[in-house]
PDB file of C-alpha atoms in Angstrom:
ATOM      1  CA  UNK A  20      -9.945  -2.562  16.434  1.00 80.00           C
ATOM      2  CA  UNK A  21     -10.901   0.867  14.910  1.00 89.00           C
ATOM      3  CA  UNK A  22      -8.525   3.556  15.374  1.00 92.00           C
ATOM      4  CA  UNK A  23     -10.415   7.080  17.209  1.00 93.00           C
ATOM      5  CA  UNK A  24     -10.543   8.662  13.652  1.00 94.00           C
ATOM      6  CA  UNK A  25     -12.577   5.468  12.446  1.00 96.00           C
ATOM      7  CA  UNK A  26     -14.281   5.409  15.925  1.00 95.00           C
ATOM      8  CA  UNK A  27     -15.814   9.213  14.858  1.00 95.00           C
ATOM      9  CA  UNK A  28     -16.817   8.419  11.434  1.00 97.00           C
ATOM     10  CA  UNK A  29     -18.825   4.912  12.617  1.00 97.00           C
ATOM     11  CA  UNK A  30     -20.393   7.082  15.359  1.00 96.00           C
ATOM     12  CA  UNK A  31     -20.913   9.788  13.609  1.00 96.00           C
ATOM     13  CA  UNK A  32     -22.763   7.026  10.545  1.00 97.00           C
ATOM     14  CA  UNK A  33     -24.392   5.320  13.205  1.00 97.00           C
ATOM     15  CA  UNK A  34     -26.010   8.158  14.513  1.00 96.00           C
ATOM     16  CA  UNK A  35     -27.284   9.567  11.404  1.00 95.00           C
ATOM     17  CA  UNK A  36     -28.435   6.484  10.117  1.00 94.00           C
ATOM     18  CA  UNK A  37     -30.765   6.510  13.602  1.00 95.00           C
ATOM     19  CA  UNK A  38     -32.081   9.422  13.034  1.00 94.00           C
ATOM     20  CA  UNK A  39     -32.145  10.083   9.379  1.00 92.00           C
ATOM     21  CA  UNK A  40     -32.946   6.535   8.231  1.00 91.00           C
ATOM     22  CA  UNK A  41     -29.158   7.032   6.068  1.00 91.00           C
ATOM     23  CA  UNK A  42     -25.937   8.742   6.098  1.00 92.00           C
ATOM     24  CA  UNK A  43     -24.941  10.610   3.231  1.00 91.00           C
ATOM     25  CA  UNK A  44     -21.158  11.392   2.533  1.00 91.00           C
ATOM     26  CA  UNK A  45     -21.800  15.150   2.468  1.00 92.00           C
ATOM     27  CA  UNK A  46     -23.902  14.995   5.832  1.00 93.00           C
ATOM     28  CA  UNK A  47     -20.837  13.233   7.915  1.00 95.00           C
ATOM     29  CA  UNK A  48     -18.767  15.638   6.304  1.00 96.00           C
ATOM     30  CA  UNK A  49     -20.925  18.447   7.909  1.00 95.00           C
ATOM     31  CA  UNK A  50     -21.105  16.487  11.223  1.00 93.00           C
ATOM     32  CA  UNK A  51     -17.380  15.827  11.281  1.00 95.00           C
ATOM     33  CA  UNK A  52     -16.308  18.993  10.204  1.00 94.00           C
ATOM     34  CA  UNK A  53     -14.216  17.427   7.553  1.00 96.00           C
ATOM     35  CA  UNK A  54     -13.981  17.709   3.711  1.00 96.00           C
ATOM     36  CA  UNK A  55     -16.087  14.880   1.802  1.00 94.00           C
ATOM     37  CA  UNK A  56     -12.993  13.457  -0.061  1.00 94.00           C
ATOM     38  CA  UNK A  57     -11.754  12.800   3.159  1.00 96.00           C
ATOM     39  CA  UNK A  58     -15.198  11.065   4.357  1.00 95.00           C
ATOM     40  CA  UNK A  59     -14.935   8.897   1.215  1.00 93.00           C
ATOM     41  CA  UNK A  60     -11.519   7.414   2.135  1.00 95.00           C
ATOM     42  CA  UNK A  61     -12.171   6.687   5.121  1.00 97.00           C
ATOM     43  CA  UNK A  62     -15.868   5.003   4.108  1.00 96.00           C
ATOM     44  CA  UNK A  63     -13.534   3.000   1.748  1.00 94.00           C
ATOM     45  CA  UNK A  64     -11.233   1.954   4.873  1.00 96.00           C
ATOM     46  CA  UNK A  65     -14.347   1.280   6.823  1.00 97.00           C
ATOM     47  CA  UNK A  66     -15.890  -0.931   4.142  1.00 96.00           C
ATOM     48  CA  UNK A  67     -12.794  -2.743   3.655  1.00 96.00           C
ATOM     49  CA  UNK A  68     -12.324  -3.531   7.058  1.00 97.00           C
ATOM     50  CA  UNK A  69     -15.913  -4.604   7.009  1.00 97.00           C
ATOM     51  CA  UNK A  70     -17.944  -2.370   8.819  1.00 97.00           C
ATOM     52  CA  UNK A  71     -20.396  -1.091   6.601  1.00 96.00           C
ATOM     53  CA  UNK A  72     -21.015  -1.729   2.712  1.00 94.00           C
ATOM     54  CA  UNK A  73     -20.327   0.914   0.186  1.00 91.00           C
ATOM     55  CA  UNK A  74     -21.824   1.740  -3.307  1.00 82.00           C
ATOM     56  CA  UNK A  75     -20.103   4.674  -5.001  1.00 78.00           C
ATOM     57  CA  UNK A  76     -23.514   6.743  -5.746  1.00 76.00           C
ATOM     58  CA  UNK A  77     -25.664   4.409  -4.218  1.00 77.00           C
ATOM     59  CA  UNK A  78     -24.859   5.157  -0.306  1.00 82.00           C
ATOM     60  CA  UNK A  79     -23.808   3.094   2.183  1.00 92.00           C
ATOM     61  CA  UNK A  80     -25.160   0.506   4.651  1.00 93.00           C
ATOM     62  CA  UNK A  81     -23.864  -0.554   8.495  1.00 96.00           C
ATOM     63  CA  UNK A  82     -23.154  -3.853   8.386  1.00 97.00           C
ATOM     64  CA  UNK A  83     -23.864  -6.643  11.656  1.00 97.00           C
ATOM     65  CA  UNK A  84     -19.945  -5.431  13.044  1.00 97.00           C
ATOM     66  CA  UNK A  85     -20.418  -1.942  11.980  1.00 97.00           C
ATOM     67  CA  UNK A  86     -23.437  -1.645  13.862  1.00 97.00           C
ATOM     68  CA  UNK A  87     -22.510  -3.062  16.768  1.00 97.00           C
ATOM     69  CA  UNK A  88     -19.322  -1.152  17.087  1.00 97.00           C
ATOM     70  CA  UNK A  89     -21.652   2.345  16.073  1.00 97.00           C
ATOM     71  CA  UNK A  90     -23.680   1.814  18.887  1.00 97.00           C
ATOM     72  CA  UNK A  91     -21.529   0.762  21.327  1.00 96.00           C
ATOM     73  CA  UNK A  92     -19.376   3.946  20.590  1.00 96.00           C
ATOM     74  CA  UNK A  93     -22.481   6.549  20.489  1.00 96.00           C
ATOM     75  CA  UNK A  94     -23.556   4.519  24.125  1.00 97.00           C
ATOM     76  CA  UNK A  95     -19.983   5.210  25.391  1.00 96.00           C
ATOM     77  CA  UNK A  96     -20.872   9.336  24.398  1.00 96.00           C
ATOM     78  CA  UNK A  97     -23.691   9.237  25.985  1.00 97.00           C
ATOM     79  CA  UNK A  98     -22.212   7.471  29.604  1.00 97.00           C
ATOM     80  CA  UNK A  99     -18.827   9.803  29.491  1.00 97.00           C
ATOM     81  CA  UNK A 100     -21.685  12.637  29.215  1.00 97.00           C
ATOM     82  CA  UNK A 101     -24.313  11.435  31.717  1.00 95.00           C
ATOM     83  CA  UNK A 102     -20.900  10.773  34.112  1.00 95.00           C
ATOM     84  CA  UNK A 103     -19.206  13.764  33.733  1.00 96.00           C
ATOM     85  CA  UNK A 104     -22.742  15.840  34.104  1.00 94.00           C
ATOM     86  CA  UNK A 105     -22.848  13.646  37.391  1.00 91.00           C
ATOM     87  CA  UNK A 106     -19.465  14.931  38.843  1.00 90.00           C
ATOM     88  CA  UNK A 107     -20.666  18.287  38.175  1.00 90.00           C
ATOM     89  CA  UNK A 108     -18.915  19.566  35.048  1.00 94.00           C
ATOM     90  CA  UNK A 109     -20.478  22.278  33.505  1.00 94.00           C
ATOM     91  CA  UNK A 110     -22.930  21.847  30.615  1.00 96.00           C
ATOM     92  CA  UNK A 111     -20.424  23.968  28.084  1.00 97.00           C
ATOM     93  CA  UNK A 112     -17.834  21.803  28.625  1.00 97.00           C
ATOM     94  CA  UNK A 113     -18.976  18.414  28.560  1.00 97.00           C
ATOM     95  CA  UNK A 114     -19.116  18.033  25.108  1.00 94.00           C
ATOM     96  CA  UNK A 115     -15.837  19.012  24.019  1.00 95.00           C
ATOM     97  CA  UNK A 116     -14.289  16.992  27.054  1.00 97.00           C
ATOM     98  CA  UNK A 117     -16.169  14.102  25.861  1.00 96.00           C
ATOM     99  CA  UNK A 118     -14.833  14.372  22.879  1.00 92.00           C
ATOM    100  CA  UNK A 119     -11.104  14.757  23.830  1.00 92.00           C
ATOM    101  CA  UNK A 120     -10.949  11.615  26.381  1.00 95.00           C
ATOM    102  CA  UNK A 121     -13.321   8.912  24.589  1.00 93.00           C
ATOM    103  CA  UNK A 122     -11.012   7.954  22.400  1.00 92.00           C
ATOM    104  CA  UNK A 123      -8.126   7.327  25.504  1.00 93.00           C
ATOM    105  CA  UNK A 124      -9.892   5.309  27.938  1.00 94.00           C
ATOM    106  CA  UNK A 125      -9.567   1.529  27.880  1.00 93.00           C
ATOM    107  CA  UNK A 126     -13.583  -0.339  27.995  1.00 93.00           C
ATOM    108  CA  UNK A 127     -12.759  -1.660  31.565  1.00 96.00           C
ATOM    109  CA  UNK A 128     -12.359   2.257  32.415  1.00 96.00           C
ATOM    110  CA  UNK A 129     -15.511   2.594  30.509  1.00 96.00           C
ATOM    111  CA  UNK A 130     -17.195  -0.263  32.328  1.00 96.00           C
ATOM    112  CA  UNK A 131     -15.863   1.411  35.738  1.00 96.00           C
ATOM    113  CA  UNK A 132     -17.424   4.750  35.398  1.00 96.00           C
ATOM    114  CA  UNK A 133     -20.452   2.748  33.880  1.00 96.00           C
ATOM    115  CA  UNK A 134     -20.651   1.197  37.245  1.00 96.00           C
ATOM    116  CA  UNK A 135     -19.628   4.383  39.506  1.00 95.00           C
ATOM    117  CA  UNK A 136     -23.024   6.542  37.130  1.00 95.00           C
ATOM    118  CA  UNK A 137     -25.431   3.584  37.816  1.00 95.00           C
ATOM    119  CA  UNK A 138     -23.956   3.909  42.192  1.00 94.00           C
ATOM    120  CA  UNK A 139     -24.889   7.223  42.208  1.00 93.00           C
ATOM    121  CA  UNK A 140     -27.945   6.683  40.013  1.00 92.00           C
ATOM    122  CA  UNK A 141     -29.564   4.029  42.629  1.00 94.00           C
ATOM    123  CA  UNK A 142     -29.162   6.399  45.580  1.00 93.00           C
ATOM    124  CA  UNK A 143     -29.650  10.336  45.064  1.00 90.00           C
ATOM    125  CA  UNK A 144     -28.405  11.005  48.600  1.00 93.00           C
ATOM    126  CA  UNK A 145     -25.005   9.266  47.531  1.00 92.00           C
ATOM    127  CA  UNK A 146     -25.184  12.521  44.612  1.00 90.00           C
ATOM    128  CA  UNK A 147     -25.834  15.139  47.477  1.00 90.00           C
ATOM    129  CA  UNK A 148     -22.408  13.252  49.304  1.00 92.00           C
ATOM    130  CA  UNK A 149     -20.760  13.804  46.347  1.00 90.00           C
ATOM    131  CA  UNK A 150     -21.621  17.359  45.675  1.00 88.00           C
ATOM    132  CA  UNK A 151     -21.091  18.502  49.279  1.00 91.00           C
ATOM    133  CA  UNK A 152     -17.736  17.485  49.365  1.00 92.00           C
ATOM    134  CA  UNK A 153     -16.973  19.072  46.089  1.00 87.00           C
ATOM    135  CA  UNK A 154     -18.506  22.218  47.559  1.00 88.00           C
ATOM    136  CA  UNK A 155     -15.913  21.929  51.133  1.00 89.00           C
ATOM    137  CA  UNK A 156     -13.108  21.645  48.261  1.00 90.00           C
ATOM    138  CA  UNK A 157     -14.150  24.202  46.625  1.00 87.00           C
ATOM    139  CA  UNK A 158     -14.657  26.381  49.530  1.00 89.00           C
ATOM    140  CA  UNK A 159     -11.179  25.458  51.319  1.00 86.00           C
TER     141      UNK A 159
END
């Protein structure tokens, strides 16, 4: 199991590699904020633990595991954002929350919430529920 540091990096590859066609060391440094030294070690971890192939020079490739576990992180982003946009967080903070509890929920929390964004999802009016009560609360 990757730890949250190598969760970033693969999500961070993953989503280059989407939208770029590749992932270069000095573009996940950017993304990451980090310095590119430290995106080589941990590209040297990540190949040695078999989720993507390294070539010093030559770049790097996802492999089967690596690609499954990049997507499957960059689809948990994308739920913890669509849910907490649901519960009515505002927009300027629902990236950096995202960011500071993906890494501490357990899948079957994931899976939960997955389930709880598709409820309200099905049925709109189930939203407006939602949002009035959060409006009494807030108006107590």
């Amino acid at each position: 199991m990757p730890t949250p540091s190598m969760e970033d990096y693969l999500e961070r590859i993953y989503k280059l590699i989407d939208e770029k066609g590749y992932a270069r060391v000095s573009d996940i440094a950017e993304g990451l904020e980090v310095h590119p030294s430290s995106v080589t070690k941990m590209i040297q971890k990540l190949d040695k633990d078999n989720y993507l192939i390294y070539e010093k020079y030559r770049g790097l490739v996802l492999t089967n595991k690596g690609k499954k576990m990049g997507k499957r992180l960059v689809d948990r982003h994308q739920l913890l954002e669509s849910f907490l946009t649901v519960i009515g967080v505002q927009d300027e903070n629902i990236y950096t929350d995202v960011e500071g509890i993906e890494h501490h929920l357990s899948w079957d929390s994931i899976t939960c919430i997955e389930t709880l964004v598709e409820y309200f999802r099905r049925d709109p009016s189930r939203l407006e529920e939602l949002r009035a009560v959060r409006s009494d609360l807030e108006n107590e």
